[in-house]
PDB file of C-alpha atoms in Angstrom:
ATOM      1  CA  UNK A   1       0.000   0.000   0.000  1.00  0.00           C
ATOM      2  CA  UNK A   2       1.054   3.638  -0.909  1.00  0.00           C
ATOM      3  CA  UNK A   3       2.698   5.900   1.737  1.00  0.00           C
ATOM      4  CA  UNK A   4       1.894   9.439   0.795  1.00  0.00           C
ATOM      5  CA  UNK A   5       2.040  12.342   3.766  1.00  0.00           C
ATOM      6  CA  UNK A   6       1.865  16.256   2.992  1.00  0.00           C
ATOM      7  CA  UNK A   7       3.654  17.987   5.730  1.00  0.00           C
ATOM      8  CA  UNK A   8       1.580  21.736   5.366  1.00  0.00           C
ATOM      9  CA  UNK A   9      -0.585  24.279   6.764  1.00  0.00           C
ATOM     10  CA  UNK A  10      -4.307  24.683   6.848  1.00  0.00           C
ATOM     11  CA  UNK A  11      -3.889  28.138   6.083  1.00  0.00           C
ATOM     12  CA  UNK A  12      -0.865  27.887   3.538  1.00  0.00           C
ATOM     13  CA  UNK A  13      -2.259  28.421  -0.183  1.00  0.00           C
ATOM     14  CA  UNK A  14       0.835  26.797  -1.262  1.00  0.00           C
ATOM     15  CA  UNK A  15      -0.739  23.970   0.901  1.00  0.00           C
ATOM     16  CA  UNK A  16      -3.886  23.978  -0.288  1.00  0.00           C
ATOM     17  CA  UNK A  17      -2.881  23.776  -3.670  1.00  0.00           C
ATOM     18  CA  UNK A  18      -0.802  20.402  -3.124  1.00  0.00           C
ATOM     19  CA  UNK A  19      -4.185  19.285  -1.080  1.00  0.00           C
ATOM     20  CA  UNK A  20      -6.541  20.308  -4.459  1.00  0.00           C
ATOM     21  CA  UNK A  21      -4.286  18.552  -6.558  1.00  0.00           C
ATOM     22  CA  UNK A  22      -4.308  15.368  -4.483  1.00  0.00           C
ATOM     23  CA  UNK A  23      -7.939  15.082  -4.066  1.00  0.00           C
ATOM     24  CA  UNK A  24      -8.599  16.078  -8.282  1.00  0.00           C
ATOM     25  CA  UNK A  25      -6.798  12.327  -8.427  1.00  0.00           C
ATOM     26  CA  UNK A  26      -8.911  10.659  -5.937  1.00  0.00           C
ATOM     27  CA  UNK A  27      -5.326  10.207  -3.559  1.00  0.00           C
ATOM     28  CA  UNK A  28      -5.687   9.149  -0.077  1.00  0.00           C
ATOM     29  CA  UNK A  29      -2.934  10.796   1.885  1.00  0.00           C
ATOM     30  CA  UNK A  30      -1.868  11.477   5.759  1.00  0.00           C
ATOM     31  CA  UNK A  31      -2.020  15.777   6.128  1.00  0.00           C
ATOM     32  CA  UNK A  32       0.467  16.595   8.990  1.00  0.00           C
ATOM     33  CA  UNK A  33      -0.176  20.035  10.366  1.00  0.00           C
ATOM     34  CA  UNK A  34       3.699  21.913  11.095  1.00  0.00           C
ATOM     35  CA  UNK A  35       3.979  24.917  13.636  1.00  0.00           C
ATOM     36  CA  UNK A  36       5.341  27.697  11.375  1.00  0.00           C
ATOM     37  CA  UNK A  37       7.013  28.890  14.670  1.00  0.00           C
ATOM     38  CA  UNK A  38       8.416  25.757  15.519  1.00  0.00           C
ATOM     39  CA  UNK A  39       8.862  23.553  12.341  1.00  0.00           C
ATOM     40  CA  UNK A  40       9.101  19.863  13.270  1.00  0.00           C
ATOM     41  CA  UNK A  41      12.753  17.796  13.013  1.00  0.00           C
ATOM     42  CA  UNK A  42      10.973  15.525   9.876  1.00  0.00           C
ATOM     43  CA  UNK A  43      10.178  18.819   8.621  1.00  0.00           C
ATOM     44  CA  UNK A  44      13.484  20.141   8.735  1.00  0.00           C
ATOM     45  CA  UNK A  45      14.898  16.570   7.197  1.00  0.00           C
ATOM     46  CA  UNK A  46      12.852  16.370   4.272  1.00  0.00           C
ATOM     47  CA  UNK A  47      13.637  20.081   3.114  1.00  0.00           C
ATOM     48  CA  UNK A  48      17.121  20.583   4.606  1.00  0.00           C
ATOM     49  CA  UNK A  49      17.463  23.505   1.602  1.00  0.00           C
ATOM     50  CA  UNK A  50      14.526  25.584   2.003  1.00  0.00           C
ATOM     51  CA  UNK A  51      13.009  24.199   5.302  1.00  0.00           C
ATOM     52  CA  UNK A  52       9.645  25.324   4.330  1.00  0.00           C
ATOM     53  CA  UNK A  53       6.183  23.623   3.356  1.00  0.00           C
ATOM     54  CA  UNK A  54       4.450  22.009   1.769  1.00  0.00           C
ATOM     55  CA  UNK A  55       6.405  18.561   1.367  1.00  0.00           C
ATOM     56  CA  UNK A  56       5.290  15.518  -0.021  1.00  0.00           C
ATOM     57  CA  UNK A  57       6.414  12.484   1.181  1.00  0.00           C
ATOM     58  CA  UNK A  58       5.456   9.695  -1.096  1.00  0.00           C
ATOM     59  CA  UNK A  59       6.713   6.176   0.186  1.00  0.00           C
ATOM     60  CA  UNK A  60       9.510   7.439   1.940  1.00  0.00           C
ATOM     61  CA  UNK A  61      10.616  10.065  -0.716  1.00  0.00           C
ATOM     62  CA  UNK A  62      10.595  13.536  -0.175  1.00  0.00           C
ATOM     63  CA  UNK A  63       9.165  16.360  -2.795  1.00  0.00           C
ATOM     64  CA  UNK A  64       9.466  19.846  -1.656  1.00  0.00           C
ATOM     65  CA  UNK A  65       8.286  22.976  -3.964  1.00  0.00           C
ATOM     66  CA  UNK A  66       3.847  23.518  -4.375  1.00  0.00           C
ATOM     67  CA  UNK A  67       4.536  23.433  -8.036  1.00  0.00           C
ATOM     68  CA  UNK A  68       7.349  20.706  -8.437  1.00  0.00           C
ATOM     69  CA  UNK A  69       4.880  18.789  -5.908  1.00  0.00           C
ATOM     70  CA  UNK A  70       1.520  19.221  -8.231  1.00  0.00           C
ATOM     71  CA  UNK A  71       3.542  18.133 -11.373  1.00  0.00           C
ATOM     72  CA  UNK A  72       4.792  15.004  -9.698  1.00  0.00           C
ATOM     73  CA  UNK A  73       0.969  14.196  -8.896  1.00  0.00           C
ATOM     74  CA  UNK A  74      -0.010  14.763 -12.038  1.00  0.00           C
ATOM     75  CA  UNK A  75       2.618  12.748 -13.313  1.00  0.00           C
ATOM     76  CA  UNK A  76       2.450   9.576 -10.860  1.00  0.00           C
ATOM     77  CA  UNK A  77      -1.466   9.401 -10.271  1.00  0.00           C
ATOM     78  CA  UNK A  78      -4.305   8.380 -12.957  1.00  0.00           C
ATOM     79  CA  UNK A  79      -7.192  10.735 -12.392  1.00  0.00           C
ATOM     80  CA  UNK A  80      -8.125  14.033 -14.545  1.00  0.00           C
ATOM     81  CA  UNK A  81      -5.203  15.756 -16.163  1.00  0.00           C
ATOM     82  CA  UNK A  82      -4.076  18.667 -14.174  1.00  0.00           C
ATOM     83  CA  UNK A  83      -1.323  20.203 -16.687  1.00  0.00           C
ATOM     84  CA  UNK A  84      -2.535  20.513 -20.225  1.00  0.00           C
ATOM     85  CA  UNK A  85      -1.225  17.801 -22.658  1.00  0.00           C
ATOM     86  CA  UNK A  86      -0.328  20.242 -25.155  1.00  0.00           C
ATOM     87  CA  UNK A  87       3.188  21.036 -25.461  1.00  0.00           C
ATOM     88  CA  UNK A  88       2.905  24.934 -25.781  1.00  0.00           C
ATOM     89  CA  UNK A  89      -0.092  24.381 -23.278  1.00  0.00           C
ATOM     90  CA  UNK A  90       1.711  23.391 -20.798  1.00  0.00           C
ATOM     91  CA  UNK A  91       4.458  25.492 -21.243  1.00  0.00           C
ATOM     92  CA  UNK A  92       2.142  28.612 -20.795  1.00  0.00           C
ATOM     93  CA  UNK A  93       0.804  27.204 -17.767  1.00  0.00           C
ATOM     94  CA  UNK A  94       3.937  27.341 -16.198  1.00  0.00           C
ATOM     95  CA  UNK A  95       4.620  30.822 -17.157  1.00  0.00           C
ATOM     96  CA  UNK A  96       1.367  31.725 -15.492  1.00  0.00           C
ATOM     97  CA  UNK A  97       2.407  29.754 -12.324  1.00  0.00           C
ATOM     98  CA  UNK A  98       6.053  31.643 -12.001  1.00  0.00           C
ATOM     99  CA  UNK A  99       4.083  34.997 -13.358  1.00  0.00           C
ATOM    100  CA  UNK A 100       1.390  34.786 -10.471  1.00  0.00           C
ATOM    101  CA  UNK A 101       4.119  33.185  -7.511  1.00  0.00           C
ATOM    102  CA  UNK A 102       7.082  35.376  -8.259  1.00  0.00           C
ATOM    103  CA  UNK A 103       5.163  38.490  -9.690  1.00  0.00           C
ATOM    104  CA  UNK A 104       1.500  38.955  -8.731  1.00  0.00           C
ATOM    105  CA  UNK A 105       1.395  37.349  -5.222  1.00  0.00           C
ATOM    106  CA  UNK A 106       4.634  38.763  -3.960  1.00  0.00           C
ATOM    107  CA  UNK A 107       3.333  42.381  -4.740  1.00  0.00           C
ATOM    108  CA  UNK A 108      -0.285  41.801  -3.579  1.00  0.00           C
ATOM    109  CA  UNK A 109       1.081  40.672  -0.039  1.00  0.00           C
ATOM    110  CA  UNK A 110       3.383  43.097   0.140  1.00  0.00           C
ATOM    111  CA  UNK A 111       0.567  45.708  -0.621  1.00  0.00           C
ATOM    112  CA  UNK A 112      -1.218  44.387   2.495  1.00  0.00           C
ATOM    113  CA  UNK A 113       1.967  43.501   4.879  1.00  0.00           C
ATOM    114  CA  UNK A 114       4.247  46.576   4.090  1.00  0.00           C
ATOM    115  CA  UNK A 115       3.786  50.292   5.612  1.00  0.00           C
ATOM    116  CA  UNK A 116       4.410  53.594   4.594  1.00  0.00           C
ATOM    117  CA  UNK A 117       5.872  54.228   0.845  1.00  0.00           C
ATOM    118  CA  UNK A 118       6.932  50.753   0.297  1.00  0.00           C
ATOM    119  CA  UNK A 119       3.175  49.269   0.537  1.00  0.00           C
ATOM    120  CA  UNK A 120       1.796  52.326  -1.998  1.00  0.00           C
ATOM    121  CA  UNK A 121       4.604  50.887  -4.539  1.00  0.00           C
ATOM    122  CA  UNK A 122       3.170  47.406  -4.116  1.00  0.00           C
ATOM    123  CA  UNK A 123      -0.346  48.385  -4.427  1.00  0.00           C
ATOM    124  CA  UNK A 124       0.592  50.084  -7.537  1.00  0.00           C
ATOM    125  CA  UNK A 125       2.714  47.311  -8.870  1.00  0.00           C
ATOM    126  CA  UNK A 126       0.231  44.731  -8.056  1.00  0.00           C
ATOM    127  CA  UNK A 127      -2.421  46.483  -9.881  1.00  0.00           C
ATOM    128  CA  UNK A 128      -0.263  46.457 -13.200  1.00  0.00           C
ATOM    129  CA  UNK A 129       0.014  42.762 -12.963  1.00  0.00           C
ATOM    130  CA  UNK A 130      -3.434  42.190 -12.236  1.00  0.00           C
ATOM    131  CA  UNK A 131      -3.973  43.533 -15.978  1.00  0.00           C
ATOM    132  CA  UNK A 132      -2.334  40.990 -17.333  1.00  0.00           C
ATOM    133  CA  UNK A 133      -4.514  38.086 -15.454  1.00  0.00           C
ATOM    134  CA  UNK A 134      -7.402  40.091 -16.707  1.00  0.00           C
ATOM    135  CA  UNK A 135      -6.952  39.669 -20.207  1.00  0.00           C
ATOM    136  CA  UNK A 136      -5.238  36.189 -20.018  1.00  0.00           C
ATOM    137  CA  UNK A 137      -8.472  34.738 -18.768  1.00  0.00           C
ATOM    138  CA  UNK A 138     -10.898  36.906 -20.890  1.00  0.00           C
ATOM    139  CA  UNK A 139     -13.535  34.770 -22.482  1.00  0.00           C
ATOM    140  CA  UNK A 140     -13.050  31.721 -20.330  1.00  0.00           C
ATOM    141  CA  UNK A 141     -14.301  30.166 -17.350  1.00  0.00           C
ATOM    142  CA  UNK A 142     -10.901  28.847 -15.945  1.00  0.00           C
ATOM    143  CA  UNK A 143      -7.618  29.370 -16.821  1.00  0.00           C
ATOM    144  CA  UNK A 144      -7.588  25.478 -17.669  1.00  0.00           C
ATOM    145  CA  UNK A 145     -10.298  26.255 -20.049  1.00  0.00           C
ATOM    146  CA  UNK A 146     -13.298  24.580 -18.583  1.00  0.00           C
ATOM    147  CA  UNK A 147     -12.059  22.431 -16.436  1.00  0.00           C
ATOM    148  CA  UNK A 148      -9.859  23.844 -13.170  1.00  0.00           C
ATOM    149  CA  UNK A 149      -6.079  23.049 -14.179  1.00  0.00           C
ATOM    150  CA  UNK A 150      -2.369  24.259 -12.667  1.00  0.00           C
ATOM    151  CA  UNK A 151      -3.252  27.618 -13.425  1.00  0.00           C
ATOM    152  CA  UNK A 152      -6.277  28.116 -11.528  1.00  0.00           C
ATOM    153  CA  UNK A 153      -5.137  25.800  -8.725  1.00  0.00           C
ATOM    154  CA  UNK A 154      -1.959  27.823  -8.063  1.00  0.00           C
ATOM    155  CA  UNK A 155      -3.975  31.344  -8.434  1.00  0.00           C
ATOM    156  CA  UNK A 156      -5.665  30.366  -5.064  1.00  0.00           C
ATOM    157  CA  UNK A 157      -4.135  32.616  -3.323  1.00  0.00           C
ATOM    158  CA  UNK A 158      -5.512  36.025  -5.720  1.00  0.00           C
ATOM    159  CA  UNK A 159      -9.014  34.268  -5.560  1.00  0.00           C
ATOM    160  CA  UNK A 160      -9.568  33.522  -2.037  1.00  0.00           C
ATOM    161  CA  UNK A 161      -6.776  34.471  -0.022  1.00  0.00           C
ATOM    162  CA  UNK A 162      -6.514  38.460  -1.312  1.00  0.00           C
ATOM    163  CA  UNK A 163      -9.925  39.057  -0.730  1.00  0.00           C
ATOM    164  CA  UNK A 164      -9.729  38.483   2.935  1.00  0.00           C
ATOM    165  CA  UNK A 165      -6.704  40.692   3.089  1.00  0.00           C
ATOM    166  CA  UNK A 166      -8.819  43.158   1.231  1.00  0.00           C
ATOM    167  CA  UNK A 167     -11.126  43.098   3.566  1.00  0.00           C
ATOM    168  CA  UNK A 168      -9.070  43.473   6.805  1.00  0.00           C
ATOM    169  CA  UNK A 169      -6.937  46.265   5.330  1.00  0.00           C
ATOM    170  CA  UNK A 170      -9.373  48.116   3.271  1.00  0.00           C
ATOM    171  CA  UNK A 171      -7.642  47.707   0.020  1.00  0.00           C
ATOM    172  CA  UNK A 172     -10.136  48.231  -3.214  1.00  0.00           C
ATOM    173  CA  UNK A 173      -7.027  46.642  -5.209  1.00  0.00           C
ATOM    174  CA  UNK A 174      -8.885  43.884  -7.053  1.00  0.00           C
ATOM    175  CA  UNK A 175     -12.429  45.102  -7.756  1.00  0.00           C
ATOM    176  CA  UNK A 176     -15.116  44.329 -10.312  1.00  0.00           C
ATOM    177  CA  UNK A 177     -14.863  47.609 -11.421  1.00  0.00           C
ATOM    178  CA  UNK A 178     -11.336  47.612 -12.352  1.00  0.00           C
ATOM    179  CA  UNK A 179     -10.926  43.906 -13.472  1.00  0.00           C
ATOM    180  CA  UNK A 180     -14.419  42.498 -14.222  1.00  0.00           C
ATOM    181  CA  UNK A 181     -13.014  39.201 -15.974  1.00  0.00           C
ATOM    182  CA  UNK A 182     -10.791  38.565 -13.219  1.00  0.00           C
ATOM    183  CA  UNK A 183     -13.631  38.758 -10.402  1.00  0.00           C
ATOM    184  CA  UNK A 184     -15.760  36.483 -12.595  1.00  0.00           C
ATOM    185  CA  UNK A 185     -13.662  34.145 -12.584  1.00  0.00           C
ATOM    186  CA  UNK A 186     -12.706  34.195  -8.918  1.00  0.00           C
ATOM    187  CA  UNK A 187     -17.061  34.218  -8.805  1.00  0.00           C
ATOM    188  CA  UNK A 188     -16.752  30.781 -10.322  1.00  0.00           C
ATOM    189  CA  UNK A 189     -13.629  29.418  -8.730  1.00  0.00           C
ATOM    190  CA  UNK A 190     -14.714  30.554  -4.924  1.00  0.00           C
ATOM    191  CA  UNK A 191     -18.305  28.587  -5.835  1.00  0.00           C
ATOM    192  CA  UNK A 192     -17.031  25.586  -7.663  1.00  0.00           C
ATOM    193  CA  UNK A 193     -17.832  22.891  -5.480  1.00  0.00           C
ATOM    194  CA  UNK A 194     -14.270  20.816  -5.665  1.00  0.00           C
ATOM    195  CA  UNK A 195     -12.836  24.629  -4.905  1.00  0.00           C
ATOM    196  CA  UNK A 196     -15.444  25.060  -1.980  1.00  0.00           C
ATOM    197  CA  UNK A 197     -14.436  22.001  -0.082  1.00  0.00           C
ATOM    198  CA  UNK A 198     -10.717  22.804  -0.150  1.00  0.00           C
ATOM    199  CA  UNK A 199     -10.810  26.073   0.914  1.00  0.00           C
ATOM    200  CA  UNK A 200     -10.251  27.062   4.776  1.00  0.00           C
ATOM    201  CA  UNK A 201     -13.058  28.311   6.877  1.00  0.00           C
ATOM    202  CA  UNK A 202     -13.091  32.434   5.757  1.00  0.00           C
ATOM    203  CA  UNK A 203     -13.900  33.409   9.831  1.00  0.00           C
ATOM    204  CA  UNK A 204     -10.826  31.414  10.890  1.00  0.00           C
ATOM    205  CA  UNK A 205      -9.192  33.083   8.008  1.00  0.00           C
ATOM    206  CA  UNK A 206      -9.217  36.576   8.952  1.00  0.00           C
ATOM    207  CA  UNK A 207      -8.952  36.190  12.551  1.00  0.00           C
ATOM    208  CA  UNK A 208      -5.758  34.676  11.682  1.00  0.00           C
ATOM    209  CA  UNK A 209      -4.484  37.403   9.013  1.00  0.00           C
ATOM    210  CA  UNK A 210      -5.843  39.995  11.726  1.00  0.00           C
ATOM    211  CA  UNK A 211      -3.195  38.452  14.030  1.00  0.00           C
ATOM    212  CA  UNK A 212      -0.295  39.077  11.100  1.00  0.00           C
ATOM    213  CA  UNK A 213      -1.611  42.938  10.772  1.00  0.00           C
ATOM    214  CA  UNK A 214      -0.655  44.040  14.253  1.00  0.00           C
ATOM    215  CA  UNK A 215       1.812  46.795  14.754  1.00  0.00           C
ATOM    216  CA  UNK A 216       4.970  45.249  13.862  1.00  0.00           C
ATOM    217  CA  UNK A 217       4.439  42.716  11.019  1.00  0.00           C
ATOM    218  CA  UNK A 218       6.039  43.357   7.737  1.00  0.00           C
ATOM    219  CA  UNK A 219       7.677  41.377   4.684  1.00  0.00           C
ATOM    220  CA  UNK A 220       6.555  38.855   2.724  1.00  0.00           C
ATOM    221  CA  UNK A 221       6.602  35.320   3.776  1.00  0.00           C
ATOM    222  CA  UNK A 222       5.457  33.469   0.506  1.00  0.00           C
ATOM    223  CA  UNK A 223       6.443  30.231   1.227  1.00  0.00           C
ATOM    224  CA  UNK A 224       6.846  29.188   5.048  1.00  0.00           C
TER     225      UNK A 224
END
């Protein structure tokens, strides 16, 4: 019988995505819940380089990286394709994924984390790359097409997570208004059923992002 264990975080999108992927196969697997402040020693051993989640453990082998992680699912399990099939497809699907991890996200946490000057700059820079997300997913209903895929799976964090930051800090960064195509699709993706049931509990959410926004907090974390 298969070993597979996901040291995470309930409230890690990078988490969460590794969890959605998972499940889209129909994979049983052990979720181990790590103290950020206090990462465990198995933790530790299976990413000596990065020390960080999530990490999939699958019989005794380690994979670290949300994105290495959901290509070695979709590579090792049966179930419904998560990368497209087409060469150039999937290439652009990985552009998307680096776009919205090392571009988009970083700037739209950084919006809600940093003070002063610095978090003005980030507002502004996120809502340049937002632009781009709005026209790349103009005229569908997922950036997979119509069926969830990497892309929408690893935009979790801009269609559920950001909007609770929104929320607690007052930011009117991503709004209907400015990127209509963008908040319909988030409208389908927050309502999708499969979505619904593998995204944490919104009150337990922002009492936890609450905690982050105390006097104090700053930088950007993006993959603990």
């Amino acid at each position: 019988m298969e070993e597979v264990k996901l040291f995470g975080s309930s409230y890690s999108p990078f988490s969460r995505r590794v969890e959605m992927a998972l499940k889209l196969k129909g994979v049983e697997y052990e979720f181990i819940e790590e103290d950020l402040s206090n990462k465990s020693p198995l933790l530790l051993k299976y990413n000596p380089i990065h020390k960080k989640i999530p990490v999939l453990l699958h019989n005794g082998k380690p994979i670290a990286e949300s994105s290495v992680i959901i290509e070695y699912i979709d590579e090792t399990w049966e179930g419904p394709s998560i990368l497209p099939k087409d060469p150039y497809e999937r290439a652009m699907a990985r552009f998307w994924v680096k776009f919205i991890d090392e571009k988009c996200s970083a700037a739209m946490w950084k919006a809600f984390a940093s003070p002063g000057e610095e978090g003005e700059k980030a507002k502004e820079e996120a809502a340049q790359l937002l632009k781009f997300l709005e026209e790349e997913i103009k005229g569908k209903k997922f950036f997979g097409g119509e069926n969830i895929g990497l892309v929408d799976i690893s935009a979790n964090f801009i269609g559920y997570w950001f909007g609770i930051l929104q929320e607690i800090a007052g930011l009117e960064i991503l709004t209907k208004e400015k990127y209509p195509n963008l908040c319909k699709w988030i409208d389908g993706y927050i309502n999708d059923n499969f979505v619904k049931d593998n995204l944490p509990a919104k009150d337990k959410m922002t009492e936890a992002f609450k905690a982050l926004a105390q006097p104090g907090f700053s930088g950007y974390k993006p993959k603990v």
